[in-house]
Structure formats: C-alpha cells, structure tokens
mmCIF file of C-alpha atoms in Angstrom:
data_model
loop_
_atom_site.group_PDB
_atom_site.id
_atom_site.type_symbol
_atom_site.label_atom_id
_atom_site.label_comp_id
_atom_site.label_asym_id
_atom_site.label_seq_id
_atom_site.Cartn_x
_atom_site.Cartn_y
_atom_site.Cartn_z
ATOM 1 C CA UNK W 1 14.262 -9.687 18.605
ATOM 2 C CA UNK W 2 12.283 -12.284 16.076
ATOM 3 C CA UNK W 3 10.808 -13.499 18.705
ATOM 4 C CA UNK W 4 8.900 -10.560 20.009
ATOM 5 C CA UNK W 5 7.686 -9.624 16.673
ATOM 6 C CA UNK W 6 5.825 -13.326 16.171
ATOM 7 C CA UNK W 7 2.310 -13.853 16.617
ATOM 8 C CA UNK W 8 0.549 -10.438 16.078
ATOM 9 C CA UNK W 9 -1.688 -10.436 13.720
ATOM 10 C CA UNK W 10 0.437 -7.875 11.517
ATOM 11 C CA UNK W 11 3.838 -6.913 10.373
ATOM 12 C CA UNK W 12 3.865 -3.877 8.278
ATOM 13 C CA UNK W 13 7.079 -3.987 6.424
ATOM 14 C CA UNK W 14 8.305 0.082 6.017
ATOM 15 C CA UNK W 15 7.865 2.646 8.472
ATOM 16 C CA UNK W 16 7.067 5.511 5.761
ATOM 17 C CA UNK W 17 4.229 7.246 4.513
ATOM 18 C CA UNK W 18 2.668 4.059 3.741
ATOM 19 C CA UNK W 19 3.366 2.167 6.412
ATOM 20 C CA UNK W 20 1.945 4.749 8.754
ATOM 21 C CA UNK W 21 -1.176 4.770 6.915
ATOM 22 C CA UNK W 22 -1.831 1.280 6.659
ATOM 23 C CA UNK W 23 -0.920 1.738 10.552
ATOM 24 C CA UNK W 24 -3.410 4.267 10.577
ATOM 25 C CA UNK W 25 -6.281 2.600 8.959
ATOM 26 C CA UNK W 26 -5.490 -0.764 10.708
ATOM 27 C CA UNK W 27 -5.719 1.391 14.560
ATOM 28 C CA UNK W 28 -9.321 3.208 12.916
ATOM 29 C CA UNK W 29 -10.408 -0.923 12.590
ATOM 30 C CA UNK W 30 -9.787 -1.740 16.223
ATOM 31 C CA UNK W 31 -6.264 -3.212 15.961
ATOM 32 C CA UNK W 32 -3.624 -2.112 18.375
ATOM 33 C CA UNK W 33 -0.186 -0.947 18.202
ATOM 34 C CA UNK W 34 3.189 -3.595 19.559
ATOM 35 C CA UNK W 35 -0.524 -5.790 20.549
ATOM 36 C CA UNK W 36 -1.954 -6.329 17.075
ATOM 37 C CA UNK W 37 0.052 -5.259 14.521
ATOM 38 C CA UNK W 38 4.265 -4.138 14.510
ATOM 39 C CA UNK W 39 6.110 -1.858 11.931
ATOM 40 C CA UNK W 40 9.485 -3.109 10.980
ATOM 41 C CA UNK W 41 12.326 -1.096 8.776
ATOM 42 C CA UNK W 42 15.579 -1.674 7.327
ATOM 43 C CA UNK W 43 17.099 2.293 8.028
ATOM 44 C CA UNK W 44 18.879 2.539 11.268
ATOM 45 C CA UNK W 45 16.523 3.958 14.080
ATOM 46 C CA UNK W 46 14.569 6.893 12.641
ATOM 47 C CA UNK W 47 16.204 7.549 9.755
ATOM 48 C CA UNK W 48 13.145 8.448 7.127
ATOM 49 C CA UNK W 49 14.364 8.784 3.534
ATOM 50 C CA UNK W 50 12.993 12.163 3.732
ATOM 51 C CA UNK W 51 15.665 13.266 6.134
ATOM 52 C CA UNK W 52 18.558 12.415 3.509
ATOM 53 C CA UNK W 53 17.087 14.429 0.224
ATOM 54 C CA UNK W 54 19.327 17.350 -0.565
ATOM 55 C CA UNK W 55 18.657 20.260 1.032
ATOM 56 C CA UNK W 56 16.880 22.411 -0.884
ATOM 57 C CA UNK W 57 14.694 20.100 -1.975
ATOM 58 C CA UNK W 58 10.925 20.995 -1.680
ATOM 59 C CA UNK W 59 7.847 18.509 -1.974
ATOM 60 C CA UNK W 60 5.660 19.018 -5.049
ATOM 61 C CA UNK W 61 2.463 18.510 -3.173
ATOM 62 C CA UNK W 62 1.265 21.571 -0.727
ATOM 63 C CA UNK W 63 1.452 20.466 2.929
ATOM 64 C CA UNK W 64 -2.390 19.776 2.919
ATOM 65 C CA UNK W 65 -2.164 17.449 0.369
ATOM 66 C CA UNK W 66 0.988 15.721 2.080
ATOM 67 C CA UNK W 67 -0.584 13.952 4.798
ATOM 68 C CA UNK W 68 -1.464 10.808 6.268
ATOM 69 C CA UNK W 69 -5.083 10.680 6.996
ATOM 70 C CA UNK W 70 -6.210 12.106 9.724
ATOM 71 C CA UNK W 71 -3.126 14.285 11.089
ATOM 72 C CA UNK W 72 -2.776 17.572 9.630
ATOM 73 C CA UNK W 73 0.620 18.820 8.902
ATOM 74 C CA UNK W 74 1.293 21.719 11.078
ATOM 75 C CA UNK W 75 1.793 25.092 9.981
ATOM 76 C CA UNK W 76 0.758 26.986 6.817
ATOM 77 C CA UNK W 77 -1.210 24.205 4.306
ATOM 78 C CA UNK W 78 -0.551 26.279 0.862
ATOM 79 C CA UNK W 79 3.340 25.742 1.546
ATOM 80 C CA UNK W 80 5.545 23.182 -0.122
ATOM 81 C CA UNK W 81 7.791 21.478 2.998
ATOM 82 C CA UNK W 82 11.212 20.241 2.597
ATOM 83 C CA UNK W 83 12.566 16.512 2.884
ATOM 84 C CA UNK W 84 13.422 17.450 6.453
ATOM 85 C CA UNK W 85 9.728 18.817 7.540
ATOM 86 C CA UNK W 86 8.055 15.533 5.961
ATOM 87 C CA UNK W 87 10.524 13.258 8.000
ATOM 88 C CA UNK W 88 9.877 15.334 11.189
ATOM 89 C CA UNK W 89 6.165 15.075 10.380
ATOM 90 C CA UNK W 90 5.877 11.193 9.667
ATOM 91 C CA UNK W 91 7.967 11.206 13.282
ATOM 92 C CA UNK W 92 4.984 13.020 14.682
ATOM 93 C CA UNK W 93 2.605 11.204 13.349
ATOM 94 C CA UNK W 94 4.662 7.563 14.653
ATOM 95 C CA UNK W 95 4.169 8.951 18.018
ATOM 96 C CA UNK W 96 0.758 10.263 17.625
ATOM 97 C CA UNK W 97 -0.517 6.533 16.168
ATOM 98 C CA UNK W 98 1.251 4.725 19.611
ATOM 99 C CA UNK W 99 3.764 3.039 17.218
ATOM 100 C CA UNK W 100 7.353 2.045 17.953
ATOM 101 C CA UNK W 101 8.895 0.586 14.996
ATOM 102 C CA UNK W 102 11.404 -1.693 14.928
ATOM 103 C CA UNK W 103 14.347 0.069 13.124
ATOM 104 C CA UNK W 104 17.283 -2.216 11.466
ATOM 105 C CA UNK W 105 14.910 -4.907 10.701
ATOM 106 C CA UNK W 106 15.002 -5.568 6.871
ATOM 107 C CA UNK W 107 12.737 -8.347 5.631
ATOM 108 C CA UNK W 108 13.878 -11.021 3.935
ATOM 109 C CA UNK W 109 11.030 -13.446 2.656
ATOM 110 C CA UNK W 110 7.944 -14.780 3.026
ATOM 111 C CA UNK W 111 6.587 -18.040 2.992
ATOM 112 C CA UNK W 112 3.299 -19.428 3.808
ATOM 113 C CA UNK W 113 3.253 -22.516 6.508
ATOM 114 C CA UNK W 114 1.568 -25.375 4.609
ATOM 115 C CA UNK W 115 -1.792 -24.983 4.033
ATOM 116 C CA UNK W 116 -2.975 -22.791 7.035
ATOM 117 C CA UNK W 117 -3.489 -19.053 8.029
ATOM 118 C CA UNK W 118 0.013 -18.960 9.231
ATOM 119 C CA UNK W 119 2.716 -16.840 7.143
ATOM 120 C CA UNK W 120 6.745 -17.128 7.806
ATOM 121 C CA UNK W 121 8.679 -13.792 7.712
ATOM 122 C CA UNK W 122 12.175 -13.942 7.245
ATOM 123 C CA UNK W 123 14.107 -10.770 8.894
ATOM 124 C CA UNK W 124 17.536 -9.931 9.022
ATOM 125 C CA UNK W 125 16.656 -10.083 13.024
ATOM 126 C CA UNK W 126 15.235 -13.690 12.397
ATOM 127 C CA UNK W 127 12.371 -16.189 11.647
ATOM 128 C CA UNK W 128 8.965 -14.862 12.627
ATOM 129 C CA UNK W 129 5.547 -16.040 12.249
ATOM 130 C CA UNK W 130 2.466 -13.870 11.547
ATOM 131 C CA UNK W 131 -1.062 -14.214 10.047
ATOM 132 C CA UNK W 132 -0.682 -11.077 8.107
ATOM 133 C CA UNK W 133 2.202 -9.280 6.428
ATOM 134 C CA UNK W 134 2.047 -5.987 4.375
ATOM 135 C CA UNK W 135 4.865 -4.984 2.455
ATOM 136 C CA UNK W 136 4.753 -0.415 2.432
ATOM 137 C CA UNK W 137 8.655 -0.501 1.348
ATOM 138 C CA UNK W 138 8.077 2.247 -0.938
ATOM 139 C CA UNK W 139 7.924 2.247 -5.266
ATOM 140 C CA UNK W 140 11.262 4.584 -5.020
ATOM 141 C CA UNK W 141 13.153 3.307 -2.666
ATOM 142 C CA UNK W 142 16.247 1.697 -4.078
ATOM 143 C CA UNK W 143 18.386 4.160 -6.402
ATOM 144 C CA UNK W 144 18.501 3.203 -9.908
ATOM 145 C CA UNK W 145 22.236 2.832 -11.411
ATOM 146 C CA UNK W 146 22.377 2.960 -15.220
ATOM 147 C CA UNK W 147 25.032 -0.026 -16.183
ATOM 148 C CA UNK W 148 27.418 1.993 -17.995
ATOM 149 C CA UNK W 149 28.065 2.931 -14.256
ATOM 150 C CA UNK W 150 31.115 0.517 -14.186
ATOM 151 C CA UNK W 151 32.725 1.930 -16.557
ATOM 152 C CA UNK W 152 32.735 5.712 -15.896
ATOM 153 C CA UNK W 153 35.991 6.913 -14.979
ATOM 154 C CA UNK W 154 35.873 11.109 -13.932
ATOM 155 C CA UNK W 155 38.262 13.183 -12.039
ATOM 156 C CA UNK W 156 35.429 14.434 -9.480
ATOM 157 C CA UNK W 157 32.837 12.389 -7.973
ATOM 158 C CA UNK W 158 29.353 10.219 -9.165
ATOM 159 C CA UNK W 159 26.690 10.677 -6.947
ATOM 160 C CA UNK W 160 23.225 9.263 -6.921
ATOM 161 C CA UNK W 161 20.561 12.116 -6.831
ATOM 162 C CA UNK W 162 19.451 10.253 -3.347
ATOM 163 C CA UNK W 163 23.205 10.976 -2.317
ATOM 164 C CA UNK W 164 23.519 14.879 -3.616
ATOM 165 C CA UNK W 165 23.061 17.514 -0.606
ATOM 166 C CA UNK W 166 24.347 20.439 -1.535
ATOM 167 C CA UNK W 167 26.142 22.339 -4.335
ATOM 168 C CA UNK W 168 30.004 22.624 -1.890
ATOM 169 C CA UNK W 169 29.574 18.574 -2.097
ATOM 170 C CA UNK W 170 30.381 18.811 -5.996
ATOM 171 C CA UNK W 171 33.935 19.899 -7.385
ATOM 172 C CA UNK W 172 34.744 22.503 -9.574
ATOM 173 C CA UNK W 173 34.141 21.788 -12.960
ATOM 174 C CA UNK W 174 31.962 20.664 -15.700
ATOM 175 C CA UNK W 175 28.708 18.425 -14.135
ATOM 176 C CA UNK W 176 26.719 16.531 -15.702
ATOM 177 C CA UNK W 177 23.331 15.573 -14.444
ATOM 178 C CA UNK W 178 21.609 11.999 -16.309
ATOM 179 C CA UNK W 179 18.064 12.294 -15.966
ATOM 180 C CA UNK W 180 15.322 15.082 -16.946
ATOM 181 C CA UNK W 181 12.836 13.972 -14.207
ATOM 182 C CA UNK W 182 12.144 16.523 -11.135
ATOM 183 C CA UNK W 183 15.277 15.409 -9.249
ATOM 184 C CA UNK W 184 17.658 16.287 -12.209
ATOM 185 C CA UNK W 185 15.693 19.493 -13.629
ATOM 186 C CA UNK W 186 15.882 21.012 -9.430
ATOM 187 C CA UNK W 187 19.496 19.635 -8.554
ATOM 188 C CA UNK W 188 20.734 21.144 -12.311
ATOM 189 C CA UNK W 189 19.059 24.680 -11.433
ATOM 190 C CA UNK W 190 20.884 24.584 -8.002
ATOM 191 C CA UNK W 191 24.122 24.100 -9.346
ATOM 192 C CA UNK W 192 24.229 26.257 -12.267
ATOM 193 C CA UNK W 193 25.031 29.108 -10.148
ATOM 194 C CA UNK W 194 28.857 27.798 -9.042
ATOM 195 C CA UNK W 195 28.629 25.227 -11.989
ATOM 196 C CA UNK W 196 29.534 24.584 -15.229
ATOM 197 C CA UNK W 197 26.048 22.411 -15.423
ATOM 198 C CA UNK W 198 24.998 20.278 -18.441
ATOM 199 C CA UNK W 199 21.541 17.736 -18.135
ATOM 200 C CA UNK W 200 21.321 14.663 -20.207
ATOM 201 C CA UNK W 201 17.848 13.859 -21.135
ATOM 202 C CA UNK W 202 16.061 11.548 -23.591
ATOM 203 C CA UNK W 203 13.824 13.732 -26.307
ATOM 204 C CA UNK W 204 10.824 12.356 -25.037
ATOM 205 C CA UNK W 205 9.459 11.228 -21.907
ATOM 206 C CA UNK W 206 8.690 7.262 -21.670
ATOM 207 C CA UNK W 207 5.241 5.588 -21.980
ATOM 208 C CA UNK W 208 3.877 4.355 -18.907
ATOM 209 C CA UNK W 209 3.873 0.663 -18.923
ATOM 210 C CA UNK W 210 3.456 0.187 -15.005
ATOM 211 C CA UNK W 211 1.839 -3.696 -15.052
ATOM 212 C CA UNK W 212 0.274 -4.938 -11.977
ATOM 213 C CA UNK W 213 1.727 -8.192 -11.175
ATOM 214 C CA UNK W 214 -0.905 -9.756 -8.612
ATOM 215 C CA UNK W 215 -4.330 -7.428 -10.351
ATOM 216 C CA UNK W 216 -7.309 -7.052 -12.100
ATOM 217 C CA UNK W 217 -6.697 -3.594 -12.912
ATOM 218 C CA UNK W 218 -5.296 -3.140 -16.709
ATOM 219 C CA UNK W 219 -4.342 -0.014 -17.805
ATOM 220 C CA UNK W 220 -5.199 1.627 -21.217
ATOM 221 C CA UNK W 221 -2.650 4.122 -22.460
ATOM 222 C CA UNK W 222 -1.283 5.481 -19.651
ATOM 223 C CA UNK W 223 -0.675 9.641 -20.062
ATOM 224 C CA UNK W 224 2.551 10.158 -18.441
ATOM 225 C CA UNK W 225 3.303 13.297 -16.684
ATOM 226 C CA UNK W 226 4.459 16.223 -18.243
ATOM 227 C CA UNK W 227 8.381 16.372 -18.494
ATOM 228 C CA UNK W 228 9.397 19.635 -15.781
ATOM 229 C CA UNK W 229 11.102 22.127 -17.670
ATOM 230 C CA UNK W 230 14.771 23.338 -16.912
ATOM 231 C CA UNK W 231 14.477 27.363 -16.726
ATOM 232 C CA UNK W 232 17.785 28.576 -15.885
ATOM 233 C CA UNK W 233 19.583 29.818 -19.078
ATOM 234 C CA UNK W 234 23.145 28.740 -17.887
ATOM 235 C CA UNK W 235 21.916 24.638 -17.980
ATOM 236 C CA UNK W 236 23.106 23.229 -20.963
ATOM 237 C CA UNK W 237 20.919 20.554 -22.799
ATOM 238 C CA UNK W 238 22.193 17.504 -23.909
ATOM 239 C CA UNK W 239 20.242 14.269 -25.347
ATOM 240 C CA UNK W 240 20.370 11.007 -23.545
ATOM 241 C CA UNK W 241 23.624 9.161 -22.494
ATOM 242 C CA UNK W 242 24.091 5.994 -24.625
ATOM 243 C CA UNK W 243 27.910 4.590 -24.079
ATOM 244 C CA UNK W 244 30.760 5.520 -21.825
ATOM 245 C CA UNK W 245 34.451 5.330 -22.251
ATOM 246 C CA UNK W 246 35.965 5.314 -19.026
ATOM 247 C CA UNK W 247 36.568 9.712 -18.558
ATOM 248 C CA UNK W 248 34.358 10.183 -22.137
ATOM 249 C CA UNK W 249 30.498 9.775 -22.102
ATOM 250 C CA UNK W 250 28.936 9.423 -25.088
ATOM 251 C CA UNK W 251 25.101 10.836 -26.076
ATOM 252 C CA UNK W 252 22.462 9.793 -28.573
ATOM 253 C CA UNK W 253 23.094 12.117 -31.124
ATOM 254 C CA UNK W 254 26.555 11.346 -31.513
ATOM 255 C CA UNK W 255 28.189 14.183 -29.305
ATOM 256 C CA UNK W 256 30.404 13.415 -26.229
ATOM 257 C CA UNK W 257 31.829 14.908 -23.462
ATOM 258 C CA UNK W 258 34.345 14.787 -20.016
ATOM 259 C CA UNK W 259 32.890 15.680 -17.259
ATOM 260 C CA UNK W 260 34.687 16.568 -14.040
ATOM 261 C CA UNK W 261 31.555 15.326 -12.184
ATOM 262 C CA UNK W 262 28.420 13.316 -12.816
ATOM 263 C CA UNK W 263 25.289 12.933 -10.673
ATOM 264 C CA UNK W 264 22.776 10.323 -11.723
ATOM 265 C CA UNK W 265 19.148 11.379 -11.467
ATOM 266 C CA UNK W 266 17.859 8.236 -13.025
ATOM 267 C CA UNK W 267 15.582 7.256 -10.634
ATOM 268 C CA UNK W 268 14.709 4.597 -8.340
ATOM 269 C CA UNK W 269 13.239 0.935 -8.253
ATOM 270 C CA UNK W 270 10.668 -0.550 -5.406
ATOM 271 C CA UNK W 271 12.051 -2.059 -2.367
ATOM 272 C CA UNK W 272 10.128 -5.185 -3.284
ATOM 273 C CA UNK W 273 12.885 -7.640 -3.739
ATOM 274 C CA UNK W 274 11.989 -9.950 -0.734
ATOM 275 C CA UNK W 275 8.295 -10.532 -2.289
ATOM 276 C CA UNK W 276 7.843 -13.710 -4.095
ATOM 277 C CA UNK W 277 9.040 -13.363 -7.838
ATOM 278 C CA UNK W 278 5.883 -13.823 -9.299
ATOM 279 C CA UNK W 279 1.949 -13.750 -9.124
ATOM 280 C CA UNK W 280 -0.581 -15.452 -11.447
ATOM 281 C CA UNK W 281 -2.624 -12.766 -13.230
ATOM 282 C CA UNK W 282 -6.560 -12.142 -12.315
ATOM 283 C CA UNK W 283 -6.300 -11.445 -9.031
ATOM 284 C CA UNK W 284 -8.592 -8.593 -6.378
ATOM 285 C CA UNK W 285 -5.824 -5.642 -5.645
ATOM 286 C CA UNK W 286 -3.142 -5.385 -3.591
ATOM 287 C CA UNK W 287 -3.376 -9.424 -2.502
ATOM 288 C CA UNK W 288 -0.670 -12.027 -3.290
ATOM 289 C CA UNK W 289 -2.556 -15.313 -4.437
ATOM 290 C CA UNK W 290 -0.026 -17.259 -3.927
ATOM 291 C CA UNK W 291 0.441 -16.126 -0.090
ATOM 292 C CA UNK W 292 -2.939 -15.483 1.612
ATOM 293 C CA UNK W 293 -2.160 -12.831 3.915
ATOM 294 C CA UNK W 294 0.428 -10.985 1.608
ATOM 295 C CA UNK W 295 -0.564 -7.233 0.907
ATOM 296 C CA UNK W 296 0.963 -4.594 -0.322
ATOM 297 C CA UNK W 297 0.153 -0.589 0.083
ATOM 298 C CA UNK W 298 1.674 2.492 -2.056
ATOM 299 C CA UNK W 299 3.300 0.222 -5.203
ATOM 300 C CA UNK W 300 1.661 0.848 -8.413
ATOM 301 C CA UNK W 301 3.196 -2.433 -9.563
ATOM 302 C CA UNK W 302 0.741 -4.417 -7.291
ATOM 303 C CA UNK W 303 -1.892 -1.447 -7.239
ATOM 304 C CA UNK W 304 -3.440 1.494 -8.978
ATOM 305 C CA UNK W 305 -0.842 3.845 -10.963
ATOM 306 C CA UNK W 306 -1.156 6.662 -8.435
ATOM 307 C CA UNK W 307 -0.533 3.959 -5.293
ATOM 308 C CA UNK W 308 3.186 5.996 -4.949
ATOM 309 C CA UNK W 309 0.826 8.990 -4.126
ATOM 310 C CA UNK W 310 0.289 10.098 -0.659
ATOM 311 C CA UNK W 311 -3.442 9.759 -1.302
ATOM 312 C CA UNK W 312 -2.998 6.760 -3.649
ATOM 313 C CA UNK W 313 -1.084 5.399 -0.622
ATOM 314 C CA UNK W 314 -4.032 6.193 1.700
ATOM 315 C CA UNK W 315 -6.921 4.352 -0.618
ATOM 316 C CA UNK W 316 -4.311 0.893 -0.579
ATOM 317 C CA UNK W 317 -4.403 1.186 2.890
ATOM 318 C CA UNK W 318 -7.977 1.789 3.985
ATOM 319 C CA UNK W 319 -8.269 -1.580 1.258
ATOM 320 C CA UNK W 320 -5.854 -3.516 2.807
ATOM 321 C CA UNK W 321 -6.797 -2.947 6.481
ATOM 322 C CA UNK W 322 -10.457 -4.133 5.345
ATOM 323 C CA UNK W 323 -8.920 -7.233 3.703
ATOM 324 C CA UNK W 324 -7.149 -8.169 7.085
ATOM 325 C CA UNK W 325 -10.149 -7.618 9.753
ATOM 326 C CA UNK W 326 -12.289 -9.618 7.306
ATOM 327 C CA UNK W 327 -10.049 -12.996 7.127
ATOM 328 C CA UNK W 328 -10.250 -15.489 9.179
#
C-alpha cells in the first residue's frame, strides 16, 4: 500500500470538506488525481464524519453556502441539510473530482529527508515519500473528554455528543448534557420531550484565544460567537460542572446532582497530532518552516480564525495549491 502512494507530488491527509477542496483547487492548477496528488484517511472506507452526527442534526449554513467550490449541492439552496446529505454530497463531489481515496490510512509523521525537496510520511500503511504533504484532518475532529471523565460513575450511559443518535439511545431518567455550544443546546431540545433534561453551561462564553502556531496573522480581540439559546421550557439550566464524585457531579455554584445519564457536548480538538510539535513564529500562512512542503488547509490554529469554515476552508486551499505549483 505505502508503496503506491510514494512519489506523487501530493498527499492530502483527510478526505473531508477540506481535503476535497484543496483536491479541488490542486485539479483547477493542472495536477491530476492517483497521478499527481492522493487523498489518504484514517475512517474505514467512506465513512465521512458527517454520516455519524445524530440524526436530527441539521447544518447551520444553508446548502448554498455548504459547498466545495465549484459543485453545487443539489436540491433546494435556502435549506439546511442533515449530517447524512453533507456526507452523501462530499461522496459526490469525490467522484465528480476523479478521486479515490485511500480509506484506513492514518498518518503518522512527517519528516523532511536531509536537506532536499523530499518529505517522509509515516502511515499506519507504511513509509512513503512525497514532495508535498497537506494535512485537511479537520479543527473538530477528535472529541474532547473533560478529565473528571474517569471518575464519573452513573447508572445509564456517557456518551460523547459525536456518539449521541437518537433520543431511544438514552435511558430513562434524569440527563445531563455538559456543554452550551450548538451540539448541547440541539441534542438538550431533542430530548426534553421523553427526558428529564438538565444542560450544564459556564455563565459566559470563552474568549477566543485561537494562536496560529506557524503565522503572521495575530489576532486582536477576537468576538466570539454568540452563545445559541436553549428555548424549550422543560430544559433545566445549570452552571458549569466543576468536580465529580463517582454517581454525584458537582457545579460551580455549589449545587450538585445524580444523573441517570450524561452526554458530553464539550467539544472537539484538531486531528493534528502527527504534525511536528512546534513552529517558530513569523512565518507566511498555512506553511510549516520547519518542513518545506508541510501545509495545512481548514485549521484556524495554523490559519485564519474562520479556516474551520467551509469558505474559510476554500481560501486555505486555493493558498495552498498556489504554494505547491510554485515550488520547486
């Protein structure tokens, strides 16, 4: 397997939104598909986060504004599609580009071969070599666990939001949700209609302190997004969860409660783990100075704060494609 994914010119690491642009924009600069450039990904063959969001779940974006450049998403453009529609589309659009990524290929780490053009990309399939490697594994890809995880003990279950599907997956009995971001505001409305429903949140939303590691780009007091509002009467409010005691959990203001249940909407990190650990400060967007040939596309970390965007995504990628047909 590693060895037909050495010498192209490109291995785009992540076969989602922003992997398909940066597929995109690298086709619209002459580069081919399986010739040029390959996609690799870590989920087992065509298995798009997208496809595993609960059920309900709607995108925030209308389906105009949810697209990879250049390929409309079909049907009615004022609607609001579902995890499963956005999978199916970035399918569509895999097939449309002449891509065939490599599924159950998770990268590793990169290295750059002494002082030359040539990069090494560790894969769980093997060694390969490249000149160029971008890494699109997504800012929200790896679920966030709060560390008083270990120690919560509850007759029901603990889910991760990314693991919730439906409200028959919960038990009867009192849930509650950690986490007053969009995932825990939706999944708490859901359930208050066959549950006894109560969302932890903090008072106030956090300042945005998203520092690029490998860029110029320094940003000045950061507005973050307005905090979605719960509008179901039967969700009870509660402030954020400070301590747990194995079937007790303990909040902020002193109160506490048992929970039968407890789903943890608190988030994710990036999938960015297999990048090198750290990058001197100063450098042009999206390009690892230590690792000529190291790009990355959709992480605000190494990028603008809207990079996570499917239009933020798009702008990294046009960049980064640029970047690669110019070096030598």
């Amino acid at each position: 397997m590693a060895r037909s994914l050495s010498h192209r010119r490109v291995i785009i690491v992540g076969a989602g939104h922003s992997g398909l642009a940066t597929a995109t924009a690298l086709r619209s600069s002459g580069l081919e598909p399986q010739k040029d450039f390959v996609i690799i990904d870590s989920a087992p063959p065509g298995q798009r986060s997208w496809a595993t969001r609960w059920h309900s779940m709607k995108l925030r974006s209308a389906a105009r504004h949810s697209v990879v450049r250049g390929f409309p998403f079909p049907g009615d453009g004022d609607r609001h599609p579902s995890g499963g529609e956005m999978s199916d589309y970035l399918s569509s659009v895999e097939k449309a580009l002449g891509v065939k990524t490599v599924w159950g290929t998770r990268a590793l780490g990169v290295t750059r071969l002494g002082d030359g053009s040539t990069l090494h990309l560790s894969t769980s399939a093997g060694e390969v070599q490249t000149r160029n490697v971008v890494c699109a594994t997504g800012a929200a890809a790896v679920p966030r666990i709060p560390g008083w995880r270990r120690e919560l003990a509850v007759p029901g279950v603990v889910l991760h939001s990314s693991q919730y599907l439906y409200p028959a997956q919960i038990p009867p009995g009192r849930v509650l949700i950690v986490g007053g971001g969009y995932s825990g505001v939706e999944i708490a409305e859901e359930l208050a209609s066959s549950h006894d429903v109560t969302l932890a949140t903090r008072a106030a939303p956090p300042r945005v302190s998203e520092r690029s590691v490998w860029s110029r780009l320094r940003l000045k007091d950061p507005k973050p997004e307005a905090r979605p509002r719960v509008d179901s009467p039967d969700v009870t409010h509660a402030t954020a969860v400070t301590d747990v005691h194995g079937d007790t959990v303990i909040f902020a203001d002193g109160a506490s409660m048992k929970p039968h249940s407890v789903i943890l909407a608190t988030g994710y990190r990036p999938a960015d783990a297999w990048l090198p650990d750290s990058e001197p400060p100063g450098q042009p967007l999206h390009v690892s100075a230590r690792i000529p040939g190291l790009f990355s596309v959709g992480m605000p970390r190494y990028s603008r704060a809207d990079a996570d965007t499917l239009a933020g995504a798009g702008r990294d990628a046009a960049t980064v494609a640029r970047l690669i047909v110019g070096r030598p």
